[in-house]
Amino acid sequence: MSRVLLIEDDLQMQKLIHDYLERFGFTCLSCATPKEALEILKKEHFDIIVLDLMLPQMDGFDLYKKIRDFCDTPVIISSARGDIGNKILGFELGAEDFLAKPYDPRELVLRIEAAMRRQGKSSRYEVGDFTVDEAQRTLFLKDYPIDLTKTEFDIFIVLAKNRGKALSRDQIIHAAGLDPDTRHKSIDMHISNIRHKIGDDPKNPRYIKSLWGIGYKLL
C-alpha cells in the first residue's frame, strides 16, 4: 500500500485531504509542523510527500531543502502561494509537482498517481469512469468504492484491459485465470453481479455490453 506524508498546518484541510487519500487506498500520515515532519521522515519511509508552503516555524521551501539533505522521496507542493514565481522556485528546487490551492482533493489523487507512475511505483490506472488499483485490488466508480469478490474483480480487470474489444466467455475464463472447467453460465452470473454493483442496466448498458452469441465488452 502506497504511503503518503501530508505536511499541512490547516487542520481542517489536513483532515479533508487525509480522509480522501485513505478512501482511495493510500496510507496517509499527517503532521502540522516542519519539526514533526523531519522527525517522521528520519524514521519512516514514504512513497510521496505532500508539502504545504505556509507553515509555522519554517517556510515550506526551507523545509523542502532540509528534507532533501537526507531524503529523495518525491514531493508535491500544495499551496495557496500559486503564483508563477513560487511555482518556478518549486520546480527549480526539484519538486515533482505543484498544486495551487484551492483544489478538489480528487486532483491531488490524480497528481499523486501520475507522480508514482513516473517513479514506476503505481499499479493504479483509470478506465473511463473507473479507477482500478490491481495491487490493492480496489475499484472505484466516480470516487465511490465498488466491493467485488475476487472472481468478479479478476473478470472486471480482463474487461478493463480489453476495453472496447469483444471477448468470448472462454477468453474471459482464460484471461482471468479461472478454472478451465468454469461454465459459461457462471461467467454470466458474475457479470450480472458486477452490473448490479456498478448500477449498470443490461437492457440499456452504459458500461458492460452483452454481445449475442459472443460474450461481453466494456464500453
PDB file of C-alpha atoms in Angstrom:
ATOM      1  CA  MET A   1       0.000   0.000   0.000  1.00  0.00           C
ATOM      2  CA  SER A   2       1.441   3.383  -1.031  1.00  0.00           C
ATOM      3  CA  ARG A   3       2.376   5.698   1.840  1.00  0.00           C
ATOM      4  CA  VAL A   4       1.879   9.460   1.793  1.00  0.00           C
ATOM      5  CA  LEU A   5       3.209  12.013   4.270  1.00  0.00           C
ATOM      6  CA  LEU A   6       0.956  15.066   4.352  1.00  0.00           C
ATOM      7  CA  ILE A   7       2.550  18.225   5.810  1.00  0.00           C
ATOM      8  CA  GLU A   8      -0.326  20.670   6.309  1.00  0.00           C
ATOM      9  CA  ASP A   9      -0.914  23.045   9.243  1.00  0.00           C
ATOM     10  CA  ASP A  10      -4.545  23.870   8.385  1.00  0.00           C
ATOM     11  CA  LEU A  11      -6.106  21.092  10.444  1.00  0.00           C
ATOM     12  CA  GLN A  12      -9.459  21.230   8.666  1.00  0.00           C
ATOM     13  CA  MET A  13      -7.765  20.957   5.278  1.00  0.00           C
ATOM     14  CA  GLN A  14      -5.431  18.306   6.680  1.00  0.00           C
ATOM     15  CA  LYS A  15      -8.322  16.084   7.784  1.00  0.00           C
ATOM     16  CA  LEU A  16     -10.155  16.557   4.475  1.00  0.00           C
ATOM     17  CA  ILE A  17      -7.116  15.529   2.411  1.00  0.00           C
ATOM     18  CA  HIS A  18      -6.081  12.770   4.818  1.00  0.00           C
ATOM     19  CA  ASP A  19      -9.518  11.139   4.773  1.00  0.00           C
ATOM     20  CA  TYR A  20      -9.769  11.449   0.990  1.00  0.00           C
ATOM     21  CA  LEU A  21      -6.391   9.807   0.397  1.00  0.00           C
ATOM     22  CA  GLU A  22      -7.228   6.985   2.813  1.00  0.00           C
ATOM     23  CA  ARG A  23     -10.505   6.469   0.975  1.00  0.00           C
ATOM     24  CA  PHE A  24      -8.558   5.949  -2.236  1.00  0.00           C
ATOM     25  CA  GLY A  25      -6.374   3.254  -0.742  1.00  0.00           C
ATOM     26  CA  PHE A  26      -3.345   5.273   0.342  1.00  0.00           C
ATOM     27  CA  THR A  27      -1.838   5.033   3.803  1.00  0.00           C
ATOM     28  CA  CYS A  28      -1.604   8.669   4.892  1.00  0.00           C
ATOM     29  CA  LEU A  29       0.286  10.081   7.866  1.00  0.00           C
ATOM     30  CA  SER A  30      -0.329  13.759   8.615  1.00  0.00           C
ATOM     31  CA  CYS A  31       1.630  16.376  10.536  1.00  0.00           C
ATOM     32  CA  ALA A  32       1.337  20.143  11.021  1.00  0.00           C
ATOM     33  CA  THR A  33       4.864  21.392  11.758  1.00  0.00           C
ATOM     34  CA  PRO A  34       8.254  21.191   9.994  1.00  0.00           C
ATOM     35  CA  LYS A  35       9.890  19.777  13.139  1.00  0.00           C
ATOM     36  CA  GLU A  36       7.420  16.922  13.307  1.00  0.00           C
ATOM     37  CA  ALA A  37       7.786  16.256   9.576  1.00  0.00           C
ATOM     38  CA  LEU A  38      11.580  15.984   9.804  1.00  0.00           C
ATOM     39  CA  GLU A  39      11.381  13.656  12.790  1.00  0.00           C
ATOM     40  CA  ILE A  40       8.933  11.382  10.974  1.00  0.00           C
ATOM     41  CA  LEU A  41      10.939  11.319   7.737  1.00  0.00           C
ATOM     42  CA  LYS A  42      14.108  10.291   9.576  1.00  0.00           C
ATOM     43  CA  LYS A  43      12.312   7.254  10.985  1.00  0.00           C
ATOM     44  CA  GLU A  44       9.849   6.158   8.297  1.00  0.00           C
ATOM     45  CA  HIS A  45       9.698   5.603   4.534  1.00  0.00           C
ATOM     46  CA  PHE A  46       7.074   7.207   2.289  1.00  0.00           C
ATOM     47  CA  ASP A  47       6.320   6.953  -1.415  1.00  0.00           C
ATOM     48  CA  ILE A  48       5.275  10.606  -1.772  1.00  0.00           C
ATOM     49  CA  ILE A  49       5.292  13.794   0.318  1.00  0.00           C
ATOM     50  CA  VAL A  50       2.569  16.444   0.013  1.00  0.00           C
ATOM     51  CA  LEU A  51       4.028  19.708   1.295  1.00  0.00           C
ATOM     52  CA  ASP A  52       2.268  22.965   2.150  1.00  0.00           C
ATOM     53  CA  LEU A  53       4.444  26.085   1.894  1.00  0.00           C
ATOM     54  CA  MET A  54       2.776  28.281   4.528  1.00  0.00           C
ATOM     55  CA  LEU A  55       3.883  26.505   7.690  1.00  0.00           C
ATOM     56  CA  PRO A  56       4.666  27.648  11.242  1.00  0.00           C
ATOM     57  CA  GLN A  57       8.298  27.790  12.388  1.00  0.00           C
ATOM     58  CA  MET A  58       9.754  27.461   8.901  1.00  0.00           C
ATOM     59  CA  ASP A  59       8.874  28.335   5.311  1.00  0.00           C
ATOM     60  CA  GLY A  60       7.911  25.355   3.186  1.00  0.00           C
ATOM     61  CA  PHE A  61      10.772  25.899   0.744  1.00  0.00           C
ATOM     62  CA  ASP A  62      13.292  25.874   3.616  1.00  0.00           C
ATOM     63  CA  LEU A  63      11.721  22.661   4.881  1.00  0.00           C
ATOM     64  CA  TYR A  64      11.974  21.204   1.373  1.00  0.00           C
ATOM     65  CA  LYS A  65      15.738  21.901   1.356  1.00  0.00           C
ATOM     66  CA  LYS A  66      16.178  20.243   4.756  1.00  0.00           C
ATOM     67  CA  ILE A  67      14.227  17.194   3.573  1.00  0.00           C
ATOM     68  CA  ARG A  68      16.484  16.920   0.533  1.00  0.00           C
ATOM     69  CA  ASP A  69      19.558  16.740   2.784  1.00  0.00           C
ATOM     70  CA  PHE A  70      18.688  13.158   3.688  1.00  0.00           C
ATOM     71  CA  CYS A  71      15.596  12.084   1.727  1.00  0.00           C
ATOM     72  CA  ASP A  72      14.862  11.729  -2.001  1.00  0.00           C
ATOM     73  CA  THR A  73      11.135  10.949  -1.736  1.00  0.00           C
ATOM     74  CA  PRO A  74       9.156  12.801  -4.466  1.00  0.00           C
ATOM     75  CA  VAL A  75       7.452  15.967  -3.189  1.00  0.00           C
ATOM     76  CA  ILE A  76       4.216  17.518  -4.421  1.00  0.00           C
ATOM     77  CA  ILE A  77       3.869  21.113  -3.261  1.00  0.00           C
ATOM     78  CA  SER A  78       0.306  22.003  -2.226  1.00  0.00           C
ATOM     79  CA  SER A  79      -0.039  25.704  -1.537  1.00  0.00           C
ATOM     80  CA  ALA A  80      -2.157  28.840  -1.775  1.00  0.00           C
ATOM     81  CA  ARG A  81       1.028  30.548  -2.956  1.00  0.00           C
ATOM     82  CA  GLY A  82       0.280  29.516  -6.506  1.00  0.00           C
ATOM     83  CA  ASP A  83       1.822  32.445  -8.356  1.00  0.00           C
ATOM     84  CA  ILE A  84       4.282  31.753 -11.147  1.00  0.00           C
ATOM     85  CA  GLY A  85       7.277  32.801  -9.029  1.00  0.00           C
ATOM     86  CA  ASN A  86       6.606  30.191  -6.361  1.00  0.00           C
ATOM     87  CA  LYS A  87       5.882  27.558  -8.987  1.00  0.00           C
ATOM     88  CA  ILE A  88       9.171  28.254 -10.771  1.00  0.00           C
ATOM     89  CA  LEU A  89      11.104  28.117  -7.498  1.00  0.00           C
ATOM     90  CA  GLY A  90       9.404  24.867  -6.532  1.00  0.00           C
ATOM     91  CA  PHE A  91      10.293  23.177  -9.810  1.00  0.00           C
ATOM     92  CA  GLU A  92      13.821  24.594  -9.752  1.00  0.00           C
ATOM     93  CA  LEU A  93      14.325  23.006  -6.339  1.00  0.00           C
ATOM     94  CA  GLY A  94      13.184  19.688  -7.803  1.00  0.00           C
ATOM     95  CA  ALA A  95       9.550  19.371  -6.757  1.00  0.00           C
ATOM     96  CA  GLU A  96       7.696  16.585  -8.536  1.00  0.00           C
ATOM     97  CA  ASP A  97       4.580  18.724  -8.969  1.00  0.00           C
ATOM     98  CA  PHE A  98       2.932  21.936  -7.756  1.00  0.00           C
ATOM     99  CA  LEU A  99      -0.781  22.091  -6.992  1.00  0.00           C
ATOM    100  CA  ALA A 100      -2.221  25.540  -6.245  1.00  0.00           C
ATOM    101  CA  LYS A 101      -4.972  25.852  -3.646  1.00  0.00           C
ATOM    102  CA  PRO A 102      -7.900  25.739  -3.675  1.00  0.00           C
ATOM    103  CA  TYR A 103      -8.298  22.436  -5.491  1.00  0.00           C
ATOM    104  CA  ASP A 104     -10.528  19.394  -5.478  1.00  0.00           C
ATOM    105  CA  PRO A 105      -8.891  16.549  -3.470  1.00  0.00           C
ATOM    106  CA  ARG A 106      -9.542  14.294  -6.466  1.00  0.00           C
ATOM    107  CA  GLU A 107      -6.999  16.328  -8.421  1.00  0.00           C
ATOM    108  CA  LEU A 108      -4.406  15.660  -5.741  1.00  0.00           C
ATOM    109  CA  VAL A 109      -5.097  11.928  -6.020  1.00  0.00           C
ATOM    110  CA  LEU A 110      -4.544  12.142  -9.786  1.00  0.00           C
ATOM    111  CA  ARG A 111      -1.309  14.116  -9.324  1.00  0.00           C
ATOM    112  CA  ILE A 112      -0.026  11.556  -6.802  1.00  0.00           C
ATOM    113  CA  GLU A 113      -0.898   8.688  -9.132  1.00  0.00           C
ATOM    114  CA  ALA A 114       0.870  10.407 -12.043  1.00  0.00           C
ATOM    115  CA  ALA A 115       3.953  11.052  -9.901  1.00  0.00           C
ATOM    116  CA  MET A 116       4.073   7.448  -8.779  1.00  0.00           C
ATOM    117  CA  ARG A 117       3.708   6.198 -12.335  1.00  0.00           C
ATOM    118  CA  ARG A 118       6.714   8.317 -13.274  1.00  0.00           C
ATOM    119  CA  GLN A 119       8.558   6.652 -10.416  1.00  0.00           C
ATOM    120  CA  GLY A 120       7.398   3.217 -11.567  1.00  0.00           C
ATOM    121  CA  LYS A 121       5.549   2.657  -8.289  1.00  0.00           C
ATOM    122  CA  SER A 122       1.867   2.822  -9.215  1.00  0.00           C
ATOM    123  CA  SER A 123      -0.452  -0.037 -10.107  1.00  0.00           C
ATOM    124  CA  ARG A 124      -3.401   2.346 -10.308  1.00  0.00           C
ATOM    125  CA  TYR A 125      -4.963   3.496 -13.564  1.00  0.00           C
ATOM    126  CA  GLU A 126      -8.217   4.860 -14.952  1.00  0.00           C
ATOM    127  CA  VAL A 127     -10.585   3.238 -17.415  1.00  0.00           C
ATOM    128  CA  GLY A 128     -13.453   5.532 -18.325  1.00  0.00           C
ATOM    129  CA  ASP A 129     -15.363   6.319 -15.132  1.00  0.00           C
ATOM    130  CA  PHE A 130     -13.451   3.652 -13.203  1.00  0.00           C
ATOM    131  CA  THR A 131     -10.254   3.830 -11.168  1.00  0.00           C
ATOM    132  CA  VAL A 132      -8.516   0.480 -10.760  1.00  0.00           C
ATOM    133  CA  ASP A 133      -5.649  -0.488  -8.459  1.00  0.00           C
ATOM    134  CA  GLU A 134      -4.543  -4.005  -9.278  1.00  0.00           C
ATOM    135  CA  ALA A 135      -2.031  -4.251  -6.431  1.00  0.00           C
ATOM    136  CA  GLN A 136      -4.573  -3.184  -3.812  1.00  0.00           C
ATOM    137  CA  ARG A 137      -7.381  -4.946  -5.702  1.00  0.00           C
ATOM    138  CA  THR A 138      -9.653  -1.929  -5.404  1.00  0.00           C
ATOM    139  CA  LEU A 139     -12.165  -0.474  -7.845  1.00  0.00           C
ATOM    140  CA  PHE A 140     -13.783   2.948  -7.732  1.00  0.00           C
ATOM    141  CA  LEU A 141     -16.602   4.275  -9.878  1.00  0.00           C
ATOM    142  CA  LYS A 142     -16.543   8.090  -9.911  1.00  0.00           C
ATOM    143  CA  ASP A 143     -14.897   8.149  -6.466  1.00  0.00           C
ATOM    144  CA  TYR A 144     -17.222   5.517  -4.980  1.00  0.00           C
ATOM    145  CA  PRO A 145     -15.670   2.187  -3.916  1.00  0.00           C
ATOM    146  CA  ILE A 146     -17.116  -0.938  -5.545  1.00  0.00           C
ATOM    147  CA  ASP A 147     -16.914  -4.086  -3.445  1.00  0.00           C
ATOM    148  CA  LEU A 148     -16.194  -7.001  -5.794  1.00  0.00           C
ATOM    149  CA  THR A 149     -15.380 -10.604  -4.977  1.00  0.00           C
ATOM    150  CA  LYS A 150     -12.014 -11.972  -6.110  1.00  0.00           C
ATOM    151  CA  THR A 151     -13.511 -13.584  -9.211  1.00  0.00           C
ATOM    152  CA  GLU A 152     -15.590 -10.522 -10.073  1.00  0.00           C
ATOM    153  CA  PHE A 153     -12.521  -8.296  -9.753  1.00  0.00           C
ATOM    154  CA  ASP A 154     -10.441 -10.614 -11.964  1.00  0.00           C
ATOM    155  CA  ILE A 155     -13.170 -10.624 -14.617  1.00  0.00           C
ATOM    156  CA  PHE A 156     -13.512  -6.847 -14.480  1.00  0.00           C
ATOM    157  CA  ILE A 157      -9.742  -6.431 -14.930  1.00  0.00           C
ATOM    158  CA  VAL A 158      -9.906  -8.554 -18.070  1.00  0.00           C
ATOM    159  CA  LEU A 159     -12.710  -6.390 -19.454  1.00  0.00           C
ATOM    160  CA  ALA A 160     -10.886  -3.188 -18.454  1.00  0.00           C
ATOM    161  CA  LYS A 161      -7.642  -4.192 -20.134  1.00  0.00           C
ATOM    162  CA  ASN A 162      -9.568  -5.009 -23.284  1.00  0.00           C
ATOM    163  CA  ARG A 163     -11.924  -2.032 -23.226  1.00  0.00           C
ATOM    164  CA  GLY A 164     -13.928  -1.801 -26.449  1.00  0.00           C
ATOM    165  CA  LYS A 165     -12.985  -5.326 -27.513  1.00  0.00           C
ATOM    166  CA  ALA A 166     -15.442  -8.194 -27.804  1.00  0.00           C
ATOM    167  CA  LEU A 167     -14.432 -11.077 -25.547  1.00  0.00           C
ATOM    168  CA  SER A 168     -15.917 -14.540 -25.584  1.00  0.00           C
ATOM    169  CA  ARG A 169     -16.704 -16.272 -22.312  1.00  0.00           C
ATOM    170  CA  ASP A 170     -13.827 -18.691 -22.954  1.00  0.00           C
ATOM    171  CA  GLN A 171     -11.438 -15.769 -23.450  1.00  0.00           C
ATOM    172  CA  ILE A 172     -12.613 -14.241 -20.183  1.00  0.00           C
ATOM    173  CA  ILE A 173     -12.176 -17.545 -18.354  1.00  0.00           C
ATOM    174  CA  HIS A 174      -8.637 -17.966 -19.694  1.00  0.00           C
ATOM    175  CA  ALA A 175      -7.511 -14.348 -19.203  1.00  0.00           C
ATOM    176  CA  ALA A 176      -8.919 -14.157 -15.677  1.00  0.00           C
ATOM    177  CA  GLY A 177      -7.075 -17.342 -14.689  1.00  0.00           C
ATOM    178  CA  LEU A 178     -10.270 -19.177 -13.795  1.00  0.00           C
ATOM    179  CA  ASP A 179     -10.703 -22.930 -13.745  1.00  0.00           C
ATOM    180  CA  PRO A 180     -10.876 -24.094 -17.402  1.00  0.00           C
ATOM    181  CA  ASP A 181     -13.973 -26.096 -16.459  1.00  0.00           C
ATOM    182  CA  THR A 182     -15.812 -22.927 -15.433  1.00  0.00           C
ATOM    183  CA  ARG A 183     -19.192 -22.897 -17.141  1.00  0.00           C
ATOM    184  CA  HIS A 184     -20.397 -20.076 -19.323  1.00  0.00           C
ATOM    185  CA  LYS A 185     -23.428 -19.662 -17.068  1.00  0.00           C
ATOM    186  CA  SER A 186     -21.058 -18.960 -14.192  1.00  0.00           C
ATOM    187  CA  ILE A 187     -19.456 -16.111 -16.174  1.00  0.00           C
ATOM    188  CA  ASP A 188     -22.924 -14.747 -16.902  1.00  0.00           C
ATOM    189  CA  MET A 189     -23.711 -14.827 -13.187  1.00  0.00           C
ATOM    190  CA  HIS A 190     -20.521 -12.977 -12.270  1.00  0.00           C
ATOM    191  CA  ILE A 191     -21.156 -10.362 -14.965  1.00  0.00           C
ATOM    192  CA  SER A 192     -24.688  -9.923 -13.631  1.00  0.00           C
ATOM    193  CA  ASN A 193     -23.301  -9.370 -10.128  1.00  0.00           C
ATOM    194  CA  ILE A 194     -20.775  -6.815 -11.392  1.00  0.00           C
ATOM    195  CA  ARG A 195     -23.506  -4.967 -13.272  1.00  0.00           C
ATOM    196  CA  HIS A 196     -25.648  -4.844 -10.164  1.00  0.00           C
ATOM    197  CA  LYS A 197     -22.794  -3.408  -8.081  1.00  0.00           C
ATOM    198  CA  ILE A 198     -21.897  -0.710 -10.617  1.00  0.00           C
ATOM    199  CA  GLY A 199     -25.539   0.160 -11.301  1.00  0.00           C
ATOM    200  CA  ASP A 200     -25.466  -0.909 -14.963  1.00  0.00           C
ATOM    201  CA  ASP A 201     -28.726  -1.795 -16.731  1.00  0.00           C
ATOM    202  CA  PRO A 202     -28.162  -4.777 -19.079  1.00  0.00           C
ATOM    203  CA  LYS A 203     -31.066  -3.588 -21.266  1.00  0.00           C
ATOM    204  CA  ASN A 204     -29.523  -0.157 -21.666  1.00  0.00           C
ATOM    205  CA  PRO A 205     -25.864  -0.684 -20.726  1.00  0.00           C
ATOM    206  CA  ARG A 206     -23.528   2.173 -20.019  1.00  0.00           C
ATOM    207  CA  TYR A 207     -20.526   0.055 -19.073  1.00  0.00           C
ATOM    208  CA  ILE A 208     -20.807  -3.668 -19.908  1.00  0.00           C
ATOM    209  CA  LYS A 209     -22.488  -4.707 -23.143  1.00  0.00           C
ATOM    210  CA  SER A 210     -23.677  -8.230 -23.903  1.00  0.00           C
ATOM    211  CA  LEU A 211     -22.797  -9.456 -27.379  1.00  0.00           C
ATOM    212  CA  TRP A 212     -25.278 -12.049 -28.557  1.00  0.00           C
ATOM    213  CA  GLY A 213     -23.556 -15.309 -29.425  1.00  0.00           C
ATOM    214  CA  ILE A 214     -20.122 -13.906 -28.478  1.00  0.00           C
ATOM    215  CA  GLY A 215     -19.717 -12.655 -24.936  1.00  0.00           C
ATOM    216  CA  TYR A 216     -19.133  -9.199 -23.421  1.00  0.00           C
ATOM    217  CA  LYS A 217     -17.184  -5.993 -23.748  1.00  0.00           C
ATOM    218  CA  LEU A 218     -16.539  -2.960 -21.585  1.00  0.00           C
ATOM    219  CA  LEU A 219     -17.795   0.168 -23.338  1.00  0.00           C
TER     220      LEU A 219
END
